[in-house]
Amino acid sequence: MTVYMNLRQSSVGGGVKNPTFLEGDGAAGDLSLRDLSEQRLIALTANRDVLFAIHGFNVSLKQGACALGRLESAIMLPSSCQFVAVLWPGDSWLPVVNYPFEGSTAIDCGRRLASFCNRRLGDAASISFATHSLGARVALEAIGRFDRKVRSACLTAGAINDNCLTAEYAGAFANCTTVSVLASQRDLVLKLAYPIGDPIADLLHFDHKPFQAALGYDGPPAPIGSTVPPWEIENAASYGHGDYLPPSDPTKAFPDPQGKWNNVARFMARAFAGKQQTWP
């Protein structure tokens, strides 16, 4: 049974709201999620190592619930840990047109996540993050606002500038014990679409320099501080933007031993456990 933090006002598109909580068997494709009380969430995270998993851009509530529920099943955390899947409105009815506007949405979600954790999850043993795509911005925005050190952040296919850890989110980087990055130069979304959409977002928000490569395309420009290599997937493996998470369509096979996302789930699990990182 997966626990979800819901920051969405609507199941598709819509605005951001303060977090409420849901539970359901997303791994089995059962997306009839039930309300979970804030008090129950606090009890589930007390004295446990918490892993927040955050999906990326252009993902509806049901798609996020399915993919992240399946990710929890694949990561197989021990009983001393608590997985929390974060559902946020990084989508719209016109997803391609809407992309440049989602940076501010991700920032808003990250701030609300951090505010809640600072106020209500003080009894958690530790906090960590695993993200896909634009979910990296949600996590980094939150990490920079935590009133405690975050244990680890695993940023896969990051749709955010490649120098974000030393520029825009240097404060978040300093507030995280270890950071793992996973990137692929076979990711056509980050190779072709990101350079088009991101400069428009830059003009709208003035938060970072335009026309830079994405972190999830070839990793940070150079090894820095607490980043844990390796971060580049070999080109022969041909990982695209949709290969990092389990399928978000409940009719697709799961588990699937041949799914490329299995290697990513193991990478995330090692990052969370603080083990020496390898690929695959």
XYZ file of N, CA and C in Angstrom:
840
model
N 0.849 -1.191 0.000
C 0.000 0.000 0.000
C 0.885 1.241 0.000
N 0.745 2.085 -0.997
C 1.595 3.274 -1.126
C 0.934 4.479 -0.469
N 1.755 5.282 0.193
C 1.313 6.541 0.797
C 1.645 7.671 -0.168
N 0.672 8.560 -0.405
C 0.853 9.661 -1.342
C 0.672 11.003 -0.640
N 1.560 11.947 -0.943
C 1.355 13.345 -0.595
C 0.774 14.021 -1.827
N -0.403 14.588 -1.702
C -1.087 15.179 -2.847
C -1.056 16.700 -2.763
N -0.378 17.322 -3.728
C -0.285 18.783 -3.806
C -1.168 19.344 -4.917
N -2.050 18.526 -5.462
C -2.854 18.889 -6.619
C -4.247 19.333 -6.204
N -4.759 20.362 -6.899
C -6.158 20.741 -6.744
C -7.069 19.904 -7.636
N -6.513 19.397 -8.763
C -7.306 18.638 -9.727
C -6.533 17.394 -10.153
N -7.238 16.425 -10.712
C -6.568 15.203 -11.153
C -5.777 15.403 -12.436
N -6.168 16.402 -13.242
C -5.424 16.784 -14.448
C -5.278 18.298 -14.441
N -4.055 18.785 -14.611
C -3.825 20.221 -14.582
C -4.199 20.808 -13.235
N -4.685 22.043 -13.251
C -5.106 22.677 -12.012
C -3.950 23.281 -11.243
N -4.282 23.888 -10.111
C -3.296 24.583 -9.304
C -2.736 23.727 -8.185
N -1.982 24.403 -7.316
C -1.303 23.763 -6.195
C -2.110 24.005 -4.919
N -2.110 23.029 -4.032
C -2.730 23.205 -2.721
C -1.780 22.686 -1.642
N -2.036 23.042 -0.408
C -1.261 22.485 0.691
C -1.458 20.978 0.739
N -0.458 20.248 1.221
C -0.515 18.791 1.107
C -1.645 18.140 1.884
N -2.300 17.201 1.225
C -3.181 16.245 1.872
C -2.627 14.870 1.519
N -3.217 13.807 2.088
C -2.587 12.499 1.958
C -3.590 11.438 1.533
N -3.071 10.490 0.747
C -3.867 9.417 0.183
C -3.111 8.110 0.349
N -3.812 7.000 0.187
C -3.153 5.699 0.140
C -3.874 4.820 -0.862
N -3.129 3.886 -1.443
C -3.725 2.990 -2.414
C -2.693 2.042 -2.968
N -3.172 1.040 -3.708
C -2.286 0.030 -4.284
C -1.973 0.394 -5.727
N -1.216 1.481 -5.898
C -0.863 1.930 -7.237
C -0.054 0.916 -8.009
N 0.743 0.108 -7.304
C 1.573 -0.887 -7.982
C 0.722 -1.912 -8.714
N -0.454 -2.195 -8.177
C -1.354 -3.172 -8.803
C -2.283 -2.531 -9.814
N -2.136 -1.219 -10.011
C -3.000 -0.526 -10.959
C -4.332 -0.128 -10.375
N -4.508 -0.302 -9.045
C -5.746 0.117 -8.384
C -5.598 1.587 -8.012
N -6.216 2.474 -8.778
C -6.029 3.908 -8.590
C -7.211 4.559 -7.876
N -7.998 3.756 -7.179
C -9.079 4.301 -6.351
C -8.495 4.666 -4.981
N -7.811 5.785 -4.935
C -7.064 6.175 -3.744
C -8.012 6.621 -2.632
N -7.605 6.325 -1.404
C -8.399 6.666 -0.231
C -7.693 7.740 0.587
N -8.476 8.546 1.285
C -7.910 9.584 2.139
C -7.117 8.961 3.279
N -6.012 9.603 3.608
C -5.169 9.220 4.744
C -5.023 10.447 5.619
N -5.244 10.320 6.895
C -5.190 11.486 7.770
C -3.756 11.959 7.963
N -3.612 13.241 8.231
C -2.291 13.800 8.513
C -1.688 13.133 9.738
N -2.493 12.833 10.725
C -1.998 12.185 11.937
C -1.439 10.794 11.634
N -2.101 10.080 10.730
C -1.611 8.761 10.344
C -0.291 8.873 9.597
N -0.172 9.855 8.728
C 1.085 10.082 8.000
C 2.218 10.368 8.980
N 1.956 11.187 9.969
C 2.974 11.513 10.970
C 3.398 10.255 11.726
N 2.422 9.403 12.070
C 2.735 8.167 12.776
C 3.563 7.218 11.906
N 3.259 7.157 10.616
C 3.981 6.267 9.705
C 5.433 6.698 9.500
N 5.709 7.988 9.618
C 7.060 8.494 9.362
C 7.893 8.653 10.632
N 7.272 8.587 11.800
C 8.012 8.787 13.053
C 9.091 7.721 13.215
N 10.316 8.174 13.480
C 11.470 7.298 13.724
C 11.827 6.432 12.514
N 11.351 6.823 11.333
C 11.694 6.089 10.121
C 12.467 6.985 9.157
N 13.263 6.343 8.305
C 13.944 7.053 7.221
C 12.944 7.219 6.084
N 12.647 8.467 5.737
C 11.587 8.767 4.771
C 12.188 9.053 3.395
N 11.630 8.430 2.381
C 12.029 8.689 0.999
C 10.852 9.298 0.251
N 10.976 10.566 -0.146
C 9.981 11.212 -0.999
C 10.354 10.941 -2.457
N 9.440 10.368 -3.209
C 9.642 10.130 -4.640
C 8.754 11.092 -5.422
N 9.326 11.781 -6.414
C 8.612 12.850 -7.116
C 8.684 12.619 -8.625
N 7.524 12.553 -9.263
C 7.467 12.378 -10.710
C 7.780 13.694 -11.420
N 7.803 13.648 -12.748
C 8.184 14.818 -13.524
C 7.017 15.532 -14.166
N 7.313 16.234 -15.257
C 6.354 17.044 -16.004
C 5.397 16.168 -16.806
N 4.200 16.705 -17.042
C 3.197 16.076 -17.915
C 2.748 14.712 -17.393
N 2.460 14.660 -16.089
C 1.996 13.435 -15.440
C 0.720 13.756 -14.672
N -0.376 13.075 -14.987
C -1.628 13.292 -14.259
C -1.569 12.614 -12.898
N -2.590 12.868 -12.076
C -2.630 12.250 -10.748
C -2.617 10.726 -10.869
N -3.453 10.165 -11.734
C -3.524 8.708 -11.836
C -2.242 8.118 -12.412
N -1.644 8.803 -13.383
C -0.381 8.315 -13.934
C 0.721 8.335 -12.872
N 0.781 9.416 -12.101
C 1.782 9.509 -11.047
C 1.566 8.465 -9.975
N 0.292 8.236 -9.605
C -0.010 7.246 -8.574
C 0.426 5.853 -9.018
N 0.205 5.531 -10.290
C 0.580 4.218 -10.810
C 2.100 4.064 -10.874
N 2.781 5.007 -11.520
C 4.230 4.895 -11.703
C 4.974 4.878 -10.373
N 4.595 5.768 -9.453
C 5.310 5.850 -8.182
C 4.944 4.699 -7.255
N 3.704 4.218 -7.322
C 3.355 3.028 -6.556
C 4.177 1.833 -7.004
N 4.370 1.715 -8.293
C 5.198 0.632 -8.827
C 6.669 0.829 -8.466
N 7.110 2.075 -8.426
C 8.495 2.342 -8.036
C 8.739 1.888 -6.604
N 7.777 2.158 -5.718
C 7.948 1.701 -4.331
C 8.114 0.191 -4.281
N 7.294 -0.513 -5.034
C 7.384 -1.969 -5.060
C 8.745 -2.427 -5.563
N 9.275 -1.721 -6.565
C 10.563 -2.107 -7.151
C 11.740 -1.803 -6.225
N 11.653 -0.708 -5.474
C 12.763 -0.325 -4.594
C 12.844 -1.229 -3.365
N 11.717 -1.696 -2.855
C 11.668 -2.646 -1.738
C 12.412 -2.124 -0.503
N 11.900 -1.072 0.081
C 12.516 -0.497 1.272
C 12.305 -1.398 2.481
N 13.247 -1.403 3.419
C 13.054 -2.161 4.660
C 11.989 -1.520 5.535
N 11.552 -2.245 6.557
C 10.458 -1.768 7.415
C 10.838 -0.539 8.234
N 12.118 -0.250 8.323
C 12.570 0.934 9.064
C 12.425 2.220 8.246
N 11.888 2.081 7.032
C 11.773 3.223 6.115
C 10.313 3.446 5.721
N 10.028 4.641 5.231
C 8.692 4.962 4.730
C 8.805 5.688 3.395
N 8.199 5.125 2.372
C 8.140 5.716 1.037
C 6.919 6.629 0.970
N 7.105 7.854 0.463
C 5.996 8.788 0.264
C 6.071 9.293 -1.173
N 5.068 8.972 -1.973
C 5.014 9.414 -3.369
C 4.365 10.788 -3.436
N 5.015 11.714 -4.122
C 4.533 13.092 -4.202
C 3.834 13.310 -5.544
N 2.557 13.671 -5.490
C 1.757 13.966 -6.676
C 1.610 15.481 -6.777
N 2.086 16.062 -7.879
C 2.046 17.524 -8.023
C 1.573 17.880 -9.435
N 0.983 19.068 -9.617
C 0.352 19.415 -10.901
C 1.322 19.951 -11.952
N 2.253 19.106 -12.386
C 3.178 19.499 -13.448
C 2.634 19.138 -14.808
N 1.315 19.225 -14.991
C 0.702 18.862 -16.264
C -0.429 19.834 -16.563
N -0.986 19.713 -17.751
C -2.119 20.542 -18.156
C -2.816 19.837 -19.309
N -3.929 20.416 -19.773
C -4.610 19.861 -20.941
C -3.801 20.119 -22.213
N -2.881 21.080 -22.170
C -2.006 21.385 -23.309
C -0.569 21.280 -22.833
N -0.046 20.057 -22.639
C 1.214 19.872 -21.937
C 2.421 20.533 -22.579
N 2.552 20.485 -23.895
C 3.737 21.061 -24.523
C 3.733 22.577 -24.384
N 2.558 23.174 -24.604
C 2.447 24.623 -24.468
C 2.694 25.060 -23.034
N 2.285 24.242 -22.085
C 2.324 24.627 -20.679
C 3.701 24.485 -20.043
N 4.616 23.721 -20.644
C 5.895 23.421 -19.986
C 6.607 24.642 -19.415
N 6.777 25.737 -20.160
C 7.548 26.859 -19.613
C 6.965 27.455 -18.337
N 5.684 27.220 -18.083
C 5.044 27.795 -16.907
C 5.158 26.896 -15.682
N 5.632 25.666 -15.853
C 5.612 24.717 -14.754
C 6.772 24.905 -13.775
N 7.792 25.700 -14.122
C 8.869 25.950 -13.175
C 8.349 26.582 -11.905
N 7.476 27.566 -12.035
C 6.926 28.233 -10.858
C 6.032 27.289 -10.068
N 5.323 26.391 -10.762
C 4.501 25.392 -10.076
C 5.378 24.459 -9.250
N 6.483 24.002 -9.841
C 7.408 23.124 -9.129
C 7.988 23.824 -7.904
N 8.323 25.097 -8.041
C 8.862 25.866 -6.920
C 7.831 25.979 -5.805
N 6.599 26.288 -6.160
C 5.515 26.392 -5.184
C 5.349 25.065 -4.443
N 5.346 23.970 -5.177
C 5.189 22.650 -4.557
C 6.344 22.346 -3.611
N 7.567 22.655 -4.025
C 8.719 22.400 -3.165
C 8.646 23.178 -1.870
N 8.205 24.423 -1.950
C 8.095 25.250 -0.750
C 7.031 24.711 0.198
N 5.903 24.268 -0.342
C 4.843 23.734 0.514
C 5.259 22.403 1.140
N 5.986 21.585 0.381
C 6.472 20.325 0.913
C 7.414 20.580 2.093
N 8.362 21.498 1.906
C 9.321 21.808 2.971
C 8.626 22.381 4.193
N 7.663 23.271 3.977
C 6.950 23.879 5.090
C 6.235 22.819 5.915
N 5.575 21.873 5.235
C 4.883 20.821 5.960
C 5.865 19.968 6.759
N 6.951 19.555 6.119
C 7.921 18.690 6.794
C 8.554 19.392 7.994
N 8.876 20.668 7.839
C 9.476 21.410 8.954
C 8.518 21.487 10.142
N 7.229 21.604 9.843
C 6.240 21.748 10.926
C 5.807 20.413 11.513
N 5.725 19.356 10.678
C 5.021 18.152 11.117
C 5.845 16.868 11.103
N 6.977 16.836 10.420
C 7.733 15.585 10.326
C 9.050 15.645 11.088
N 9.075 16.398 12.154
C 10.298 16.501 12.953
C 10.731 15.194 13.581
N 9.794 14.230 13.728
C 10.133 12.947 14.347
C 10.668 11.925 13.350
N 10.685 12.258 12.065
C 11.262 11.340 11.077
C 12.758 11.191 11.339
N 13.276 9.975 11.197
C 14.701 9.744 11.450
C 15.566 10.479 10.432
N 15.129 10.510 9.177
C 15.857 11.222 8.123
C 14.906 11.463 6.963
N 15.313 12.375 6.085
C 14.541 12.701 4.879
C 15.449 12.549 3.662
N 14.940 11.898 2.623
C 15.664 11.758 1.358
C 14.696 11.955 0.199
N 15.265 12.115 -1.014
C 14.447 12.339 -2.208
C 14.952 11.476 -3.363
N 14.013 11.036 -4.204
C 14.323 10.426 -5.493
C 13.388 11.068 -6.510
N 13.935 11.581 -7.606
C 13.098 12.355 -8.528
C 13.328 11.953 -9.982
N 12.340 12.320 -10.799
C 12.453 12.174 -12.245
C 12.128 13.506 -12.899
N 12.925 13.909 -13.888
C 12.635 15.052 -14.746
C 12.490 16.354 -13.947
N 11.373 17.063 -14.134
C 11.161 18.347 -13.465
C 10.909 18.180 -11.970
N 10.707 16.944 -11.525
C 10.618 16.683 -10.092
C 11.880 17.100 -9.357
N 13.011 17.200 -10.073
C 14.252 17.663 -9.451
C 14.096 19.067 -8.884
N 13.369 19.924 -9.596
C 13.181 21.290 -9.095
C 12.306 21.300 -7.845
N 11.273 20.465 -7.803
C 10.445 20.366 -6.599
C 11.323 19.989 -5.405
N 12.157 18.959 -5.587
C 12.996 18.473 -4.495
C 14.031 19.503 -4.068
N 14.741 20.092 -5.023
C 15.804 21.040 -4.668
C 15.234 22.289 -4.001
N 14.076 22.732 -4.461
C 13.430 23.873 -3.814
C 13.094 23.532 -2.361
N 12.619 22.316 -2.126
C 12.297 21.886 -0.770
C 13.556 21.745 0.083
N 14.576 21.084 -0.464
C 15.800 20.819 0.304
C 16.434 22.106 0.799
N 16.422 23.129 -0.050
C 17.010 24.409 0.341
C 16.270 25.100 1.458
N 15.041 24.651 1.755
C 14.224 25.291 2.781
C 14.031 24.419 4.023
N 14.614 23.232 4.022
C 14.508 22.366 5.197
C 15.309 22.943 6.354
N 14.775 22.771 7.568
C 15.493 23.232 8.748
C 16.354 22.120 9.349
N 16.581 21.073 8.558
C 17.473 19.983 8.941
C 18.225 19.534 7.695
N 19.320 18.827 7.887
C 20.098 18.315 6.763
C 19.342 17.155 6.117
N 19.209 17.191 4.813
C 18.605 16.094 4.069
C 19.664 15.022 3.832
N 19.277 13.758 3.989
C 20.275 12.686 3.923
C 20.775 12.441 2.507
N 19.852 12.311 1.536
C 20.286 12.039 0.165
C 19.253 12.541 -0.831
N 19.739 12.839 -2.033
C 18.867 13.203 -3.152
C 19.378 12.476 -4.385
N 18.475 11.771 -5.058
C 18.805 11.069 -6.292
C 17.995 11.712 -7.408
N 18.666 12.395 -8.325
C 18.020 13.195 -9.366
C 18.226 12.501 -10.711
N 17.175 11.908 -11.260
C 17.309 11.184 -12.522
C 16.628 11.958 -13.644
N 17.285 12.009 -14.801
C 16.762 12.709 -15.992
C 16.342 14.133 -15.642
N 17.133 14.812 -14.858
C 16.760 16.119 -14.335
C 16.506 17.166 -15.409
N 15.271 17.673 -15.493
C 14.922 18.751 -16.431
C 15.164 20.079 -15.732
N 16.427 20.354 -15.509
C 16.874 21.535 -14.794
C 18.304 21.804 -15.251
N 18.756 23.045 -15.186
C 20.067 23.370 -15.745
C 21.187 22.548 -15.119
N 22.192 22.213 -15.945
C 23.237 21.310 -15.479
C 24.118 21.895 -14.374
N 24.116 23.221 -14.215
C 24.924 23.829 -13.153
C 24.097 24.197 -11.923
N 22.892 23.632 -11.819
C 21.975 24.038 -10.746
C 22.549 23.792 -9.356
N 23.419 22.784 -9.207
C 23.942 22.448 -7.884
C 25.002 23.429 -7.404
N 25.558 24.199 -8.327
C 26.549 25.207 -7.925
C 26.045 26.628 -8.137
N 24.879 26.786 -8.715
C 24.343 28.127 -8.991
C 22.992 28.284 -8.306
N 21.920 28.067 -9.043
C 20.575 28.320 -8.533
C 20.263 27.591 -7.230
N 20.701 26.332 -7.131
C 20.390 25.548 -5.937
C 21.637 25.148 -5.160
N 22.605 26.025 -5.118
C 23.810 25.760 -4.329
C 23.467 25.592 -2.853
N 22.497 26.366 -2.355
C 22.088 26.244 -0.966
C 21.477 24.890 -0.661
N 20.671 24.386 -1.587
C 20.086 23.061 -1.420
C 21.174 21.995 -1.451
N 22.118 22.133 -2.359
C 23.223 21.180 -2.463
C 24.000 21.118 -1.149
N 24.215 22.272 -0.540
C 24.942 22.326 0.726
C 24.142 21.709 1.867
N 22.819 21.648 1.706
C 21.964 21.111 2.766
C 21.649 19.633 2.566
N 22.385 18.974 1.678
C 22.148 17.562 1.381
C 23.454 16.790 1.551
N 23.415 15.698 2.300
C 24.644 14.967 2.592
C 25.249 14.351 1.339
N 24.432 13.687 0.517
C 24.922 13.129 -0.745
C 23.906 13.371 -1.856
N 24.425 13.556 -3.073
C 23.576 13.761 -4.240
C 24.020 12.793 -5.340
N 23.077 12.023 -5.863
C 23.335 11.138 -6.994
C 22.582 11.665 -8.208
N 23.230 11.657 -9.352
C 22.636 12.145 -10.594
C 22.698 11.030 -11.634
N 21.612 10.867 -12.372
C 21.599 9.882 -13.450
C 21.158 10.575 -14.734
N 21.987 10.469 -15.783
C 21.760 11.221 -17.020
C 21.989 10.321 -18.228
N 21.397 10.735 -19.357
C 21.564 9.978 -20.593
C 21.592 10.923 -21.784
N 22.595 10.751 -22.632
C 22.675 11.549 -23.850
C 21.792 10.979 -24.959
N 21.060 9.931 -24.663
C 20.055 9.397 -25.588
C 18.645 9.881 -25.228
N 18.570 10.804 -24.276
C 17.292 11.365 -23.840
C 16.907 12.492 -24.794
N 16.043 12.186 -25.779
C 15.699 13.167 -26.806
C 14.855 14.310 -26.259
N 14.090 14.071 -25.190
C 13.316 15.153 -24.579
C 14.261 16.229 -24.060
N 15.299 15.809 -23.344
C 16.246 16.779 -22.793
C 17.202 17.312 -23.864
N 17.427 16.548 -24.911
C 18.312 17.010 -25.979
C 17.625 18.016 -26.885
N 16.345 17.767 -27.215
C 15.652 18.579 -28.212
C 14.620 19.527 -27.611
N 13.765 19.022 -26.706
C 12.670 19.844 -26.194
C 13.114 20.780 -25.086
N 14.011 20.325 -24.197
C 14.429 21.167 -23.074
C 15.071 22.474 -23.537
N 15.997 22.455 -24.515
C 16.595 23.726 -24.949
C 15.594 24.694 -25.563
N 14.439 24.193 -26.026
C 13.412 25.084 -26.575
C 12.553 25.667 -25.468
N 12.073 24.804 -24.569
C 11.163 25.252 -23.530
C 11.822 26.011 -22.410
N 13.041 25.619 -22.019
C 13.649 26.231 -20.842
C 13.976 27.710 -21.017
N 14.499 28.172 -22.167
C 14.728 29.619 -22.296
C 13.454 30.442 -22.160
N 12.303 29.894 -22.586
C 11.038 30.610 -22.396
C 10.736 30.717 -20.914
N 10.974 29.621 -20.186
C 10.774 29.649 -18.739
C 11.715 30.667 -18.094
N 12.935 30.749 -18.591
C 13.899 31.720 -18.051
C 13.394 33.143 -18.229
N 12.841 33.422 -19.385
C 12.337 34.769 -19.641
C 11.155 35.100 -18.737
N 10.390 34.066 -18.375
C 9.231 34.291 -17.515
C 9.604 34.457 -16.058
N 10.648 33.748 -15.614
C 10.913 33.677 -14.183
C 12.259 34.278 -13.764
N 13.207 34.458 -14.677
C 14.505 35.062 -14.377
C 15.219 34.342 -13.234
N 15.095 33.015 -13.171
C 15.673 32.319 -12.031
C 17.012 31.662 -12.335
N 17.381 31.540 -13.608
C 18.666 30.952 -13.940
C 18.993 31.280 -15.394
N 20.237 31.033 -15.772
C 20.693 31.429 -17.095
C 20.071 30.550 -18.185
N 19.710 31.162 -19.335
C 19.123 30.387 -20.432
C 20.172 29.663 -21.265
N 19.681 28.760 -22.128
C 20.489 28.068 -23.138
C 21.600 27.211 -22.532
N 21.326 26.602 -21.382
C 22.256 25.642 -20.810
C 21.706 24.243 -21.001
N 22.603 23.255 -20.964
C 22.167 21.870 -21.070
C 21.452 21.454 -19.789
N 20.669 20.387 -19.891
C 19.955 19.868 -18.726
C 20.854 18.956 -17.905
N 20.630 18.954 -16.600
C 21.377 18.081 -15.695
C 21.200 16.620 -16.080
N 20.006 16.265 -16.559
C 19.727 14.883 -16.910
C 20.207 14.464 -18.279
N 20.901 15.382 -18.993
C 21.431 15.026 -20.315
C 22.858 14.508 -20.213
N 23.736 15.248 -19.563
C 25.104 14.744 -19.396
C 25.669 15.043 -18.009
N 24.775 15.221 -17.024
C 25.226 15.391 -15.654
C 25.772 16.776 -15.386
N 26.312 17.008 -14.186
C 26.897 18.308 -13.878
C 28.153 18.546 -14.711
N 28.526 19.807 -14.919
C 29.698 20.092 -15.755
C 30.979 19.458 -15.244
N 31.078 19.264 -13.915
C 32.280 18.674 -13.331
C 31.905 18.058 -11.987
N 32.688 17.072 -11.514
C 32.424 16.506 -10.188
C 32.514 17.591 -9.123
N 31.546 17.615 -8.224
C 31.548 18.642 -7.178
C 31.115 18.033 -5.852
N 31.766 18.462 -4.803
C 31.351 18.172 -3.442
C 30.842 16.771 -3.217
N 29.575 16.690 -2.796
C 29.004 15.412 -2.372
C 28.270 14.671 -3.482
N 28.495 15.033 -4.742
C 27.911 14.240 -5.829
C 28.609 12.882 -5.883
N 27.840 11.871 -6.212
C 28.353 10.503 -6.199
C 28.382 9.968 -7.629
N 29.566 9.801 -8.245
C 29.613 9.201 -9.574
C 29.372 7.692 -9.473
N 29.038 7.019 -10.605
C 28.900 7.599 -11.942
C 27.525 8.221 -12.134
N 27.420 9.134 -13.133
C 26.097 9.715 -13.375
C 25.666 9.621 -14.832
N 26.514 9.131 -15.689
C 26.170 9.064 -17.106
C 25.889 7.628 -17.525
N 24.696 7.382 -18.072
C 24.360 6.074 -18.625
C 25.018 5.950 -19.993
N 25.642 4.814 -20.240
C 26.333 4.639 -21.518
C 25.347 4.735 -22.671
N 25.792 5.324 -23.777
C 24.917 5.548 -24.930
C 24.333 4.256 -25.484
N 25.091 3.159 -25.388
C 24.621 1.891 -25.942
C 23.346 1.406 -25.258
N 23.119 1.819 -24.010
C 21.917 1.405 -23.276
C 20.682 2.145 -23.773
N 20.876 3.296 -24.417
C 19.802 4.046 -25.088
C 18.611 4.351 -24.170
N 18.896 5.013 -23.055
C 17.827 5.409 -22.130
C 17.191 6.717 -22.584
N 15.880 6.670 -22.863
C 15.118 7.868 -23.173
C 14.464 8.416 -21.920
N 13.751 9.530 -22.077
C 13.182 10.220 -20.916
C 12.135 9.365 -20.198
N 11.468 8.494 -20.926
C 10.427 7.672 -20.327
C 10.895 6.337 -19.794
N 12.210 6.098 -19.763
C 12.733 4.791 -19.354
C 13.138 4.725 -17.887
N 12.951 5.809 -17.143
C 13.471 5.867 -15.777
C 12.488 5.356 -14.730
N 11.205 5.451 -14.977
C 10.195 5.022 -14.018
C 9.366 3.884 -14.594
N 8.762 3.055 -13.738
C 7.848 2.015 -14.226
C 6.698 2.636 -15.012
N 6.024 1.865 -15.853
C 4.957 2.417 -16.685
C 3.825 3.013 -15.847
N 3.332 4.168 -16.302
C 2.246 4.851 -15.604
C 0.872 4.403 -16.080
N 0.839 3.523 -17.067
C -0.400 2.959 -17.586
C -0.668 1.637 -16.868
N -1.748 1.531 -16.084
C -1.992 0.309 -15.308
C -2.202 -0.931 -16.157
N -2.468 -0.772 -17.456
C -2.648 -1.949 -18.315
C -1.315 -2.524 -18.767
N -0.216 -1.779 -18.584
C 1.102 -2.266 -18.978
C 1.621 -3.263 -17.945
N 2.410 -4.216 -18.393
C 2.892 -5.290 -17.529
C 3.715 -4.763 -16.359
N 3.452 -5.313 -15.178
C 4.246 -5.030 -13.986
C 4.042 -6.186 -13.007
N 5.137 -6.714 -12.452
C 6.528 -6.351 -12.734
C 6.965 -6.830 -14.116
N 8.012 -6.217 -14.598
C 8.556 -6.549 -15.917
C 10.078 -6.620 -15.803
N 10.638 -7.816 -15.708
C 12.087 -7.952 -15.519
C 12.909 -7.320 -16.636
N 12.290 -7.094 -17.805
C 13.017 -6.521 -18.929
C 12.950 -4.985 -18.956
N 12.148 -4.394 -18.098
C 12.005 -2.947 -18.094
C 13.296 -2.230 -17.730
N 13.670 -1.233 -18.516
C 14.908 -0.500 -18.246
C 14.881 0.169 -16.881
N 13.681 0.518 -16.432
C 13.534 1.210 -15.157
C 14.008 0.389 -13.967
N 14.147 -0.928 -14.128
C 14.630 -1.753 -13.017
C 16.016 -1.310 -12.551
N 16.891 -1.002 -13.502
C 18.229 -0.537 -13.145
C 18.170 0.797 -12.423
N 17.242 1.662 -12.835
C 17.095 2.967 -12.192
C 16.586 2.796 -10.760
N 15.629 1.899 -10.558
C 15.114 1.635 -9.215
C 16.228 1.152 -8.299
N 17.096 0.288 -8.818
C 18.220 -0.188 -8.000
C 19.200 0.956 -7.711
N 19.401 1.833 -8.681
C 20.266 3.004 -8.501
C 19.692 3.895 -7.395
N 18.370 4.138 -7.428
C 17.716 4.945 -6.398
C 17.827 4.289 -5.027
N 17.663 2.973 -4.985
C 17.740 2.251 -3.711
C 19.137 2.355 -3.109
N 20.170 2.242 -3.952
C 21.542 2.373 -3.448
C 21.792 3.787 -2.948
N 21.282 4.773 -3.676
C 21.456 6.161 -3.248
C 20.813 6.386 -1.880
N 19.614 5.865 -1.701
C 18.891 6.034 -0.447
C 19.599 5.322 0.703
N 20.169 4.153 0.423
C 20.852 3.369 1.459
C 22.253 3.873 1.748
N 22.742 4.824 0.953
C 24.084 5.335 1.171
C 25.187 4.392 0.746
N 24.855 3.462 -0.179
C 25.839 2.508 -0.660
C 26.668 3.101 -1.791
N 27.826 2.500 -2.033
C 28.658 2.942 -3.158
C 27.863 2.792 -4.452
N 27.836 3.833 -5.258
C 26.994 3.845 -6.437
C 27.676 3.149 -7.610
N 26.861 2.418 -8.380
C 27.347 1.771 -9.597
C 26.266 1.937 -10.665
N 26.644 1.650 -11.896
C 25.665 1.564 -12.975
C 26.058 0.436 -13.901
N 25.157 -0.447 -14.252
C 23.743 -0.472 -13.858
C 23.570 -1.047 -12.470
